[in-house]
Short mmCIF file of C-alpha atoms and ligand atoms in Angstrom, two decimals:
data_model
loop_
_atom_site.label_atom_id
_atom_site.label_comp_id
_atom_site.label_asym_id
_atom_site.label_seq_id
_atom_site.Cartn_x
_atom_site.Cartn_y
_atom_site.Cartn_z
CA MET A 1 -45.72 -16.23 -22.52
CA VAL A 2 -42.36 -17.24 -21.02
CA ASP A 3 -42.38 -20.86 -19.78
CA GLN A 4 -41.46 -21.55 -16.17
CA SER A 5 -38.18 -23.37 -16.80
CA GLN A 6 -36.96 -20.56 -18.89
CA SER A 7 -37.79 -17.93 -16.18
CA ALA A 8 -36.11 -20.25 -13.51
CA PHE A 9 -32.97 -20.32 -15.88
CA ASP A 10 -33.13 -16.48 -16.04
CA LEU A 11 -33.25 -16.13 -12.40
CA GLU A 12 -30.45 -18.47 -11.81
CA ASP A 13 -28.41 -16.62 -14.36
CA ARG A 14 -29.29 -13.19 -12.77
CA LEU A 15 -28.33 -14.56 -9.26
CA ARG A 16 -25.14 -15.81 -10.54
CA ARG A 17 -24.34 -12.47 -12.14
CA LEU A 18 -25.50 -10.80 -8.92
CA ASN A 19 -22.89 -12.77 -7.08
CA GLU A 20 -20.17 -11.89 -9.51
CA ILE A 21 -20.99 -8.18 -9.26
CA GLY A 22 -20.82 -8.50 -5.50
CA VAL A 23 -17.43 -9.96 -5.60
CA ALA A 24 -16.23 -7.36 -8.24
CA LEU A 25 -17.52 -4.50 -5.93
CA SER A 26 -15.82 -5.89 -2.90
CA VAL A 27 -12.36 -5.51 -4.44
CA GLU A 28 -12.78 -2.04 -5.84
CA HIS A 29 -10.86 0.35 -3.48
CA ASN A 30 -11.43 3.58 -5.29
CA LEU A 31 -14.74 5.20 -3.89
CA THR A 32 -15.39 7.13 -7.13
CA VAL A 33 -14.96 4.20 -9.36
CA LEU A 34 -16.87 1.95 -7.06
CA LEU A 35 -19.87 4.32 -7.06
CA GLU A 36 -19.85 4.56 -10.80
CA ARG A 37 -19.61 0.80 -10.98
CA ILE A 38 -22.51 0.20 -8.67
CA LEU A 39 -24.80 2.35 -10.74
CA LEU A 40 -23.63 0.74 -14.08
CA GLU A 41 -24.02 -2.80 -12.92
CA ALA A 42 -27.47 -1.98 -11.43
CA ARG A 43 -28.52 -0.49 -14.76
CA ARG A 44 -27.10 -3.34 -16.80
CA PHE A 45 -28.86 -5.72 -14.57
CA THR A 46 -32.26 -4.14 -15.17
CA ARG A 47 -31.46 -2.79 -18.64
CA ALA A 48 -32.32 0.65 -17.14
CA ASP A 49 -31.60 3.46 -19.65
CA ALA A 50 -30.67 5.89 -16.92
CA GLY A 51 -29.93 6.13 -13.23
CA THR A 52 -28.70 8.27 -10.37
CA LEU A 53 -26.80 7.44 -7.26
CA PHE A 54 -27.10 9.50 -4.17
CA LEU A 55 -25.14 9.24 -0.92
CA LEU A 56 -26.54 10.23 2.41
CA LYS A 57 -24.42 13.09 3.94
CA GLY A 58 -25.78 14.59 7.18
CA ASP A 59 -29.39 15.71 6.71
CA HIS A 60 -29.50 15.41 2.88
CA LEU A 61 -28.70 13.32 -0.04
CA THR A 62 -26.02 14.35 -2.56
CA PHE A 63 -25.95 13.51 -6.29
CA GLU A 64 -22.82 11.44 -6.81
CA ILE A 65 -23.27 9.80 -10.23
CA ALA A 66 -25.85 10.32 -13.05
CA GLN A 67 -25.93 8.20 -16.23
CA ASN A 68 -28.40 8.46 -19.08
CA ASP A 69 -27.75 6.39 -22.21
CA THR A 70 -30.39 8.10 -24.44
CA LEU A 71 -29.10 11.52 -23.71
CA LYS A 72 -25.52 10.32 -23.72
CA SER A 73 -25.15 12.28 -20.44
CA PHE A 74 -22.77 10.99 -17.75
CA ALA A 75 -21.93 13.01 -14.75
CA GLY A 76 -20.10 12.60 -11.44
CA GLY A 77 -17.48 10.19 -10.64
CA THR A 78 -14.72 10.00 -13.22
CA HIS A 79 -16.62 12.47 -15.32
CA GLY A 80 -16.06 15.21 -12.76
CA LYS A 81 -18.12 16.50 -9.78
CA MET A 82 -21.73 17.14 -10.12
CA ASP A 83 -23.06 20.52 -9.66
CA MET A 84 -26.42 19.66 -8.25
CA PRO A 85 -28.08 20.94 -5.19
CA PRO A 86 -28.47 18.48 -2.31
CA VAL A 87 -31.74 16.68 -1.98
CA PRO A 88 -33.43 17.15 1.40
CA LEU A 89 -34.68 14.27 3.33
CA ASN A 90 -38.40 14.34 2.81
CA LYS A 91 -41.00 12.59 0.80
CA GLU A 92 -41.21 15.10 -2.08
CA SER A 93 -38.60 13.37 -4.12
CA VAL A 94 -38.18 9.80 -5.14
CA SER A 95 -34.66 9.52 -3.51
CA GLY A 96 -35.80 11.46 -0.50
CA TYR A 97 -38.82 9.29 -0.10
CA VAL A 98 -36.77 6.13 -0.26
CA ALA A 99 -34.16 7.47 2.17
CA VAL A 100 -36.72 8.64 4.67
CA THR A 101 -38.87 5.50 4.58
CA GLY A 102 -36.11 2.92 4.03
CA GLN A 103 -38.54 1.31 1.57
CA ALA A 104 -37.98 0.62 -2.14
CA LEU A 105 -40.20 2.55 -4.58
CA ASN A 106 -41.14 1.00 -7.76
CA ILE A 107 -43.28 3.56 -9.96
CA GLU A 108 -44.64 2.27 -13.31
CA ASP A 109 -45.25 5.60 -14.87
CA VAL A 110 -44.29 8.76 -13.05
CA TYR A 111 -46.83 10.86 -15.13
CA SER A 112 -49.78 8.66 -14.30
CA GLU A 113 -48.79 7.74 -10.80
CA PRO A 114 -51.89 8.45 -8.63
CA VAL A 115 -50.35 8.06 -5.23
CA TYR A 116 -47.06 9.98 -5.42
CA ARG A 117 -46.70 13.40 -6.99
CA PHE A 118 -42.98 13.78 -7.79
CA GLU A 119 -42.16 16.96 -9.64
CA GLY A 120 -38.43 16.20 -9.91
CA PRO A 121 -38.51 13.70 -12.90
CA LYS A 122 -40.97 16.02 -14.75
CA ASN A 123 -38.72 19.06 -14.23
CA TYR A 124 -35.84 17.05 -15.37
CA ASP A 125 -37.83 15.98 -18.51
CA ARG A 126 -38.75 19.62 -19.30
CA MET A 127 -35.07 20.71 -19.08
CA THR A 128 -33.67 17.91 -21.17
CA GLY A 129 -36.45 16.64 -23.49
CA TYR A 130 -36.18 13.28 -21.90
CA ARG A 131 -39.24 11.16 -20.98
CA THR A 132 -39.10 9.56 -17.71
CA ARG A 133 -41.56 6.79 -17.34
CA SER A 134 -40.74 3.99 -14.71
CA ILE A 135 -38.54 4.63 -11.83
CA LEU A 136 -37.10 2.19 -9.18
CA GLY A 137 -35.67 3.71 -5.98
CA VAL A 138 -33.82 1.37 -3.71
CA PRO A 139 -32.17 2.18 -0.42
CA MET A 140 -28.48 1.18 0.09
CA LYS A 141 -28.43 -0.32 3.62
CA ASP A 142 -25.27 -1.33 5.32
CA HIS A 143 -24.67 -4.28 7.55
CA GLU A 144 -26.32 -2.44 10.53
CA ASP A 145 -29.29 -1.56 8.48
CA GLN A 146 -28.33 2.08 8.27
CA ILE A 147 -29.20 3.82 5.02
CA ILE A 148 -26.04 5.22 3.32
CA GLY A 149 -27.56 6.18 0.02
CA VAL A 150 -30.05 5.56 -2.64
CA VAL A 151 -29.87 3.95 -6.14
CA GLN A 152 -32.49 5.34 -8.56
CA LEU A 153 -32.96 3.54 -11.84
CA ILE A 154 -35.02 4.86 -14.66
CA ASN A 155 -36.67 3.34 -17.86
CA PRO A 156 -35.77 -0.29 -18.11
CA LEU A 157 -35.74 -1.36 -21.80
CA HIS A 158 -37.44 -4.37 -23.07
CA PRO A 159 -34.64 -6.79 -24.29
CA LEU A 160 -36.25 -7.46 -27.73
CA THR A 161 -38.33 -4.39 -28.51
CA GLY A 162 -36.23 -1.71 -26.73
CA GLU A 163 -39.47 -0.26 -25.42
CA VAL A 164 -39.47 1.25 -21.82
CA VAL A 165 -41.22 -1.22 -19.54
CA PRO A 166 -41.93 -1.19 -15.84
CA PHE A 167 -39.52 -2.71 -13.38
CA SER A 168 -40.52 -6.31 -12.32
CA ALA A 169 -40.87 -7.53 -8.85
CA GLN A 170 -37.74 -9.65 -9.50
CA ASP A 171 -35.84 -6.56 -10.66
CA GLN A 172 -36.65 -4.93 -7.43
CA SER A 173 -35.68 -7.70 -5.07
CA LEU A 174 -32.46 -8.35 -6.94
CA ILE A 175 -31.63 -4.50 -7.00
CA GLN A 176 -32.31 -4.49 -3.32
CA SER A 177 -29.82 -7.25 -2.88
CA LEU A 178 -27.24 -5.55 -5.06
CA ALA A 179 -27.80 -2.32 -3.17
CA SER A 180 -27.03 -4.01 0.18
CA GLN A 181 -23.75 -5.42 -1.29
CA ALA A 182 -22.91 -2.03 -2.66
CA ALA A 183 -23.47 -0.43 0.78
CA VAL A 184 -21.07 -2.94 2.36
CA ALA A 185 -18.47 -2.23 -0.34
CA ILE A 186 -18.81 1.57 0.07
CA ASN A 187 -18.46 1.31 3.80
CA ASN A 188 -15.29 -0.81 3.49
CA VAL A 189 -13.81 1.66 1.03
CA ARG A 190 -14.61 4.53 3.50
CA LEU A 191 -13.33 2.60 6.37
CA ILE A 192 -9.96 1.93 4.72
CA ALA A 193 -9.74 5.61 3.56
CA GLU A 194 -10.59 6.76 7.15
CA THR A 195 -7.93 4.43 8.61
CA GLU A 196 -5.31 5.77 6.08
CA ALA A 197 -6.28 9.30 6.75
CA LEU A 198 -5.97 8.73 10.53
CA PHE A 199 -2.58 6.93 10.16
CA ASP A 200 -1.42 9.84 7.87
CA SER A 201 -2.44 12.54 10.35
CA PHE A 202 -0.89 10.65 13.24
CA VAL A 203 2.33 10.44 11.29
CA GLN A 204 2.26 14.05 10.57
CA VAL A 205 1.49 15.01 14.11
CA MET A 206 4.47 13.01 15.24
CA ALA A 207 6.67 14.57 12.57
CA THR A 208 5.50 18.14 13.58
CA ALA A 209 6.33 17.34 17.29
CA ILE A 210 9.82 16.37 16.28
CA ASP A 211 10.26 19.35 13.97
CA GLU A 212 8.96 21.69 16.75
CA ARG A 213 11.58 20.50 19.16
CA SER A 214 14.22 22.58 17.23
CA PRO A 215 13.82 26.08 16.23
CA TYR A 216 16.56 25.70 13.71
CA THR A 217 15.45 22.62 11.93
CA GLY A 218 11.73 23.29 12.28
CA GLY A 219 9.83 22.05 9.29
CA HIS A 220 12.85 19.92 8.11
CA ILE A 221 10.74 16.72 7.93
CA ARG A 222 7.98 18.29 6.03
CA ARG A 223 10.36 19.83 3.59
CA VAL A 224 12.24 16.50 3.21
CA ALA A 225 8.91 14.74 2.51
CA GLU A 226 8.02 17.20 -0.17
CA MET A 227 11.34 17.16 -1.86
CA ALA A 228 11.42 13.24 -1.83
CA MET A 229 8.20 13.39 -3.62
CA ALA A 230 9.38 15.89 -6.14
CA VAL A 231 12.35 13.70 -6.99
CA ALA A 232 10.22 10.62 -7.28
CA HIS A 233 7.67 12.24 -9.54
CA SER A 234 10.56 13.58 -11.61
CA ILE A 235 11.86 10.01 -11.91
CA ASN A 236 8.44 8.89 -13.12
CA THR A 237 8.35 11.53 -15.92
CA CYS A 238 11.97 11.31 -16.87
CA GLN A 239 12.31 9.12 -19.98
CA GLU A 240 16.08 9.10 -20.53
CA GLY A 241 19.22 8.23 -18.57
CA PRO A 242 19.72 5.41 -16.19
CA LEU A 243 16.54 6.26 -14.22
CA GLY A 244 14.43 6.48 -17.37
CA PRO A 245 12.92 2.96 -17.07
CA ARG A 246 12.34 3.34 -13.34
CA GLN A 247 8.61 3.98 -12.43
CA PHE A 248 7.08 4.26 -9.00
CA ASP A 249 3.43 3.11 -8.82
CA GLU A 250 0.90 4.90 -6.49
CA ASP A 251 1.59 2.58 -3.61
CA GLN A 252 5.39 2.93 -3.92
CA LEU A 253 4.94 6.75 -3.98
CA ASN A 254 2.77 6.59 -0.96
CA GLU A 255 5.41 4.31 0.76
CA LEU A 256 8.09 6.80 0.17
CA ARG A 257 5.98 9.69 1.38
CA ILE A 258 5.27 7.93 4.60
CA ALA A 259 8.86 6.96 5.04
CA ALA A 260 9.96 10.48 4.48
CA TRP A 261 7.52 11.78 7.11
CA MET A 262 8.83 9.10 9.51
CA HIS A 263 12.54 9.06 8.76
CA ASP A 264 13.57 11.14 11.80
CA ILE A 265 11.01 9.61 14.30
CA GLY A 266 13.86 8.34 16.42
CA LYS A 267 14.81 11.96 17.15
CA ILE A 268 11.98 12.04 19.73
CA THR A 269 14.41 10.20 22.00
CA THR A 270 17.34 12.61 21.37
CA PRO A 271 17.86 14.97 24.33
CA GLU A 272 16.65 18.37 23.55
CA TRP A 273 19.88 20.16 24.22
CA VAL A 274 21.80 17.87 21.91
CA VAL A 275 19.41 18.49 18.98
CA ASP A 276 20.60 22.03 18.51
CA LYS A 277 23.57 22.36 20.86
CA PRO A 278 24.42 25.98 20.02
CA THR A 279 27.68 26.21 21.95
CA LYS A 280 30.18 23.56 23.30
CA LEU A 281 29.39 24.36 26.93
CA HIS A 282 25.71 24.22 26.34
CA THR A 283 23.56 21.70 28.26
CA LEU A 284 20.23 22.90 29.50
CA PHE A 285 21.88 26.36 29.53
CA ASP A 286 25.19 27.80 28.24
CA ARG A 287 27.82 26.96 30.99
CA ILE A 288 29.91 29.79 29.72
CA GLU A 289 27.86 31.85 32.28
CA LEU A 290 29.25 29.69 35.14
CA VAL A 291 32.80 30.29 33.76
CA ARG A 292 32.21 34.05 33.68
CA THR A 293 31.00 34.02 37.32
CA ARG A 294 33.94 31.90 38.16
CA PHE A 295 36.36 34.16 36.51
CA ALA A 296 34.76 37.16 38.20
CA LEU A 297 35.42 35.41 41.48
CA ILE A 298 39.04 34.61 40.49
CA GLU A 299 39.38 38.32 39.54
CA LYS A 300 38.05 39.31 43.04
CA SER A 301 40.41 36.94 44.72
CA ILE A 302 43.41 38.25 42.84
CA GLN A 303 42.40 41.90 43.87
CA LEU A 304 41.79 40.82 47.47
CA GLU A 305 45.28 39.10 47.57
CA ARG A 306 46.84 42.39 46.36
CA LEU A 307 45.06 44.41 48.96
CA GLU A 308 45.86 42.04 51.66
CA LYS A 309 49.61 42.33 50.72
CA GLN A 310 49.36 46.14 50.51
CA VAL A 311 47.92 46.42 54.16
CA THR A 312 50.51 44.14 55.81
CA GLY A 313 52.90 47.15 55.54
CA GLN A 314 55.67 44.94 54.48
CA PRO A 315 57.95 46.12 51.70
CA LEU A 316 56.63 45.20 48.27
CA PRO A 317 58.65 44.43 45.20
CA ALA A 318 59.05 47.34 42.69
CA ASP A 319 57.03 45.57 40.11
CA PHE A 320 54.21 44.80 42.57
CA ALA A 321 51.44 46.81 40.82
CA GLU A 322 52.47 45.77 37.32
CA GLU A 323 52.49 42.07 38.32
CA TYR A 324 48.89 42.30 39.56
CA GLU A 325 47.81 44.24 36.53
CA ARG A 326 49.35 41.62 34.45
CA ARG A 327 47.58 38.80 36.18
CA LEU A 328 44.29 40.48 35.83
CA GLN A 329 44.89 41.28 32.23
CA ALA A 330 45.92 37.66 31.55
CA LEU A 331 42.63 36.58 33.36
CA ALA A 332 40.65 38.82 31.09
CA GLU A 333 42.36 37.45 27.99
CA ASP A 334 41.78 33.88 29.08
CA LEU A 335 38.14 34.45 29.56
CA ALA A 336 37.87 36.09 26.21
CA PHE A 337 39.65 33.13 24.70
CA LEU A 338 37.27 30.67 26.44
CA GLU A 339 34.32 32.71 25.07
CA ARG A 340 35.66 32.33 21.55
CA ALA A 341 36.41 28.70 22.01
CA ASN A 342 32.86 28.11 23.25
CA THR A 343 31.51 29.02 19.90
CA PRO A 344 31.58 26.21 17.52
CA GLY A 345 32.24 28.31 14.36
CA GLU A 346 36.05 27.97 14.13
CA PHE A 347 38.23 24.86 13.86
CA MET A 348 40.37 24.50 16.99
CA GLN A 349 44.03 24.28 16.25
CA ASP A 350 46.63 22.32 18.40
CA ALA A 351 47.93 25.51 20.04
CA ASP A 352 44.37 26.36 21.02
CA LEU A 353 44.08 23.01 22.77
CA VAL A 354 47.42 23.56 24.50
CA ARG A 355 46.19 26.94 25.78
CA LEU A 356 42.89 25.35 27.02
CA ASN A 357 44.74 22.82 28.95
CA GLN A 358 46.93 25.47 30.58
CA ILE A 359 43.94 27.59 31.61
CA ALA A 360 42.20 24.58 32.94
CA GLY A 361 45.42 23.48 34.92
CA GLN A 362 45.38 26.74 36.89
CA THR A 363 43.74 26.84 40.34
CA TYR A 364 42.01 29.39 42.67
CA VAL A 365 40.89 29.06 46.13
CA GLU A 366 37.28 28.93 47.04
CA GLY A 367 35.94 28.01 50.46
CA GLY A 368 39.46 27.20 51.54
CA GLN A 369 39.78 24.61 48.69
CA GLN A 370 41.94 24.71 45.63
CA ARG A 371 39.72 24.50 42.51
CA PRO A 372 40.61 24.19 38.75
CA TYR A 373 39.76 27.09 36.49
CA LEU A 374 37.89 24.65 34.37
CA SER A 375 36.08 21.40 35.30
CA GLU A 376 37.14 18.28 33.38
CA ASN A 377 33.73 18.20 31.52
CA GLU A 378 34.08 21.97 30.57
CA LEU A 379 37.53 21.32 29.32
CA LYS A 380 36.44 18.28 27.27
CA ASN A 381 33.72 20.32 25.63
CA LEU A 382 35.79 23.24 24.96
CA CYS A 383 38.37 20.92 23.34
CA ILE A 384 35.90 20.00 20.57
CA ARG A 385 37.82 20.70 17.47
CA LYS A 386 34.88 21.17 15.13
CA GLY A 387 31.19 21.82 15.71
CA SER A 388 29.74 21.76 19.16
CA LEU A 389 29.19 18.12 19.83
CA THR A 390 31.35 15.65 21.79
CA GLN A 391 31.82 12.08 20.55
CA GLU A 392 29.08 10.83 22.94
CA GLU A 393 26.69 13.52 21.92
CA ARG A 394 27.39 12.86 18.20
CA GLN A 395 26.60 9.31 18.94
CA LYS A 396 23.38 10.36 20.63
CA ILE A 397 22.37 12.23 17.43
CA ASN A 398 23.32 9.39 15.25
CA ASP A 399 21.40 6.92 17.42
CA HIS A 400 18.13 8.51 16.00
CA ALA A 401 18.54 6.54 12.96
CA SER A 402 18.63 3.10 14.77
CA MET A 403 15.93 4.43 17.05
CA SER A 404 13.78 5.09 13.96
CA ILE A 405 14.35 1.58 12.80
CA LYS A 406 13.48 0.21 16.32
CA MET A 407 10.34 2.39 16.49
CA LEU A 408 9.20 1.64 13.03
CA ALA A 409 9.61 -2.10 13.59
CA GLN A 410 6.80 -1.87 16.17
CA ILE A 411 4.30 -0.58 13.85
CA PRO A 412 2.30 -3.23 12.04
CA PHE A 413 2.53 -1.70 8.63
CA THR A 414 -0.01 -2.95 6.00
CA ARG A 415 1.41 -4.85 2.98
CA LYS A 416 1.27 -1.78 0.93
CA LEU A 417 3.50 0.02 3.44
CA ASN A 418 5.87 -2.67 4.40
CA GLN A 419 8.87 -1.02 2.83
CA VAL A 420 8.52 2.09 5.03
CA PRO A 421 10.85 0.95 7.81
CA PRO A 422 13.83 -0.10 5.55
CA ILE A 423 13.43 3.12 3.41
CA ALA A 424 13.11 5.35 6.44
CA GLY A 425 15.85 3.59 8.45
CA ALA A 426 18.40 3.83 5.75
CA HIS A 427 18.45 7.60 5.29
CA HIS A 428 21.98 7.84 6.88
CA GLU A 429 23.38 4.80 4.93
CA LYS A 430 26.09 5.40 2.41
CA LEU A 431 26.43 3.40 -0.72
CA ASP A 432 30.05 2.50 0.12
CA GLY A 433 28.90 0.97 3.46
CA SER A 434 30.34 3.69 5.60
CA GLY A 435 26.92 4.96 6.78
CA TYR A 436 24.92 4.31 9.92
CA PRO A 437 23.29 2.52 11.67
CA LEU A 438 23.67 -0.71 9.77
CA GLY A 439 26.52 0.05 7.49
CA LEU A 440 24.39 -1.13 4.46
CA LYS A 441 26.06 -1.52 1.00
CA ALA A 442 24.69 -0.10 -2.22
CA ASP A 443 22.86 -3.28 -3.14
CA GLN A 444 21.07 -3.17 0.10
CA ILE A 445 19.97 0.33 -0.27
CA SER A 446 16.69 0.93 -2.43
CA LEU A 447 16.23 3.85 -4.74
CA GLN A 448 13.67 5.25 -2.44
CA ALA A 449 16.20 5.27 0.44
CA ARG A 450 18.83 6.87 -1.90
CA ILE A 451 16.45 9.72 -2.74
CA LEU A 452 15.61 10.16 0.98
CA ALA A 453 19.41 10.33 1.77
CA LEU A 454 20.10 13.01 -0.85
CA VAL A 455 17.24 15.28 -0.05
CA ASP A 456 17.84 14.83 3.84
CA ILE A 457 21.42 16.22 3.42
CA PHE A 458 20.41 18.74 0.83
CA GLU A 459 17.59 20.24 3.14
CA SER A 460 19.85 20.06 6.18
CA LEU A 461 22.69 22.01 4.51
CA SER A 462 20.24 24.42 3.14
CA ALA A 463 18.87 25.44 6.52
CA ASP A 464 18.43 29.16 6.81
CA ASP A 465 20.15 29.37 10.12
CA ARG A 466 21.92 27.12 12.55
CA PRO A 467 23.25 27.80 15.98
CA TYR A 468 26.81 27.46 14.75
CA ARG A 469 26.25 29.01 11.28
CA ALA A 470 25.58 32.72 11.02
CA LYS A 471 24.53 32.81 7.40
CA PRO A 472 22.70 30.16 5.19
CA MET A 473 25.20 28.20 3.14
CA PRO A 474 25.16 29.39 -0.56
CA ARG A 475 23.32 27.10 -2.85
CA GLU A 476 26.43 26.36 -5.07
CA VAL A 477 28.39 25.29 -1.95
CA VAL A 478 25.46 22.97 -0.91
CA LEU A 479 25.46 21.46 -4.38
CA ARG A 480 29.29 21.11 -4.33
CA ILE A 481 29.13 19.23 -1.03
CA LEU A 482 26.50 17.02 -2.42
CA LYS A 483 28.73 16.33 -5.43
CA GLU A 484 31.68 15.47 -3.24
CA GLU A 485 29.40 13.09 -1.38
CA VAL A 486 28.68 11.44 -4.84
CA GLU A 487 32.32 11.29 -5.68
CA ARG A 488 33.26 9.75 -2.38
CA GLY A 489 30.65 6.94 -3.09
CA TYR A 490 28.21 8.00 -0.40
CA LEU A 491 25.24 9.31 -2.44
CA ASP A 492 23.65 7.94 -5.64
CA ARG A 493 24.99 9.52 -8.72
CA ASP A 494 21.91 8.91 -10.90
CA VAL A 495 19.66 10.70 -8.39
CA PHE A 496 22.16 13.52 -8.04
CA GLU A 497 22.43 14.04 -11.67
CA LEU A 498 18.68 14.14 -12.07
CA PHE A 499 18.54 16.56 -9.14
CA ILE A 500 20.85 18.89 -11.05
CA ARG A 501 19.56 18.37 -14.54
CA GLU A 502 16.03 18.99 -13.62
CA GLU A 503 16.85 21.76 -11.17
CA LEU A 504 14.90 19.96 -8.42
CA TYR A 505 16.84 21.90 -5.80
CA LEU A 506 14.69 24.96 -6.77
CA LYS A 507 11.67 23.08 -5.34
CA LEU A 508 12.97 23.68 -1.83
CA ASP A 509 12.57 27.48 -2.41
CA GLU A 510 9.02 26.97 -3.49
CA ILE A 511 8.34 24.82 -0.46
CA LYS A 512 9.78 27.31 1.93
CA ALA A 513 7.87 30.20 0.37
CA ARG A 514 4.63 28.08 0.75
CA MET A 515 5.36 27.14 4.27
CA ALA A 516 6.10 30.78 5.20
CA ALA A 517 2.85 31.83 3.62
CA ALA A 518 0.82 29.15 5.41
CA PRO A 519 2.46 27.65 8.52
CA PRO A 520 1.77 23.94 8.57
CA THR A 521 -0.87 22.48 10.82
CA SER A 522 -1.32 18.79 11.67
CA GLN A 523 -4.50 18.91 9.56
CA ASP A 524 -2.70 19.53 6.39
CA ALA A 525 -2.26 16.44 4.17
FE1 LIG B 601 18.18 11.68 10.15
FE1 LIG B 602 16.40 14.23 8.51
#
């Protein structure tokens, strides 16, 4: 017989271990590992040969982890998903009974148990050749006394003889205590996972909203995010070259992913018509329509002037008709020139700007008032030499980077994500310090931000269509531009060389094909 001081020592020792287990469980953030650990510790604690852990999901229990030392059978968790049917919530199984009643169940011998007739263990024995004797089923109850699952332990072994013995009352109360701690740990992990999933989907909804604002760049953010991850994974697997020693851990990968999803968040404040300004005169609509209407009016007024002169009966110069024909012809040519100038495809030469100014300097009469052929603002827009944006509009677009930084600064990122704002905010920075918005230099730009900068430009140049570009730019031209950006000291050479060597640019075609096959929804991870 064990003396009392020895048993008090045992209890103290077990309580100390229970406490240690509780602490260990509370720091485990991977649910699969946590569930495995709970069952393992509960078995160690009671020297149970086998055990099963169930979670309550809706109106049934699911098998999550099963361990059996004698059969050397380990399933669920890190050993892969268990292919077992769910257990209904009724009193016909040990786990069901425990979940329904909320009471622990301690059975000395399942075969000679007079009160409960559980067929499950016997069926299991028939299938496996195992001999289940004693079972301890304990509910896992969280801080609100809600049952979230069941721990079922089988066949505790005597520490000296190795024989199967019944679970003691002390075993039961200690396992009940462990199960409560386990429930709290499970709930914590679930809560963190739910919060992360919520944040993730919020980030993606925002990104989708920004992407959807432009029919031309739709899906840009999603593609940039996927490309950035492809480059990061490639850095992790590459062993040679300057990037060989660089490794991103899970948290850093996640940080880059979120940063990529958020990099253009500031575009939410960019006026819609600037985002994709298709023509130089475009605001909410293309003002070339106004110019056309005005020129039609000018044409009419020239014709009216001609008719008025004809009806006065006064002698007309010999070249009267030709002069008016010439004026109408010149007007038509001017309009055709303005229509061409309005499209941003071609570079405007000095002579073009002189002609624009000449046209704008002419006047016509409307409502008794002299009016210019072109307003000041129309002239300014048509004089844009390259592209469709004025300086101010270009600045508005560029402002999205500083707006991204401003917006991200307001989000209380967790410690694991605290590099998201500097990574996302630096995607238009250049290594030589000539980028925006902060003009950061190479040593202030992280590798993650360099990846983002490269894939952002690559994706933008590879767009299928743009308002000012009739055809997609050929791949070799895109890559040549990237190379030039490297040579100029804008983009990271190592990342670019990896991009070429590993043919990471081909990933974009895969991503586009996938997106075309299944248009993204905000539910996608
Ligand atoms: Fe951007
Ligand atoms: Fe971007």
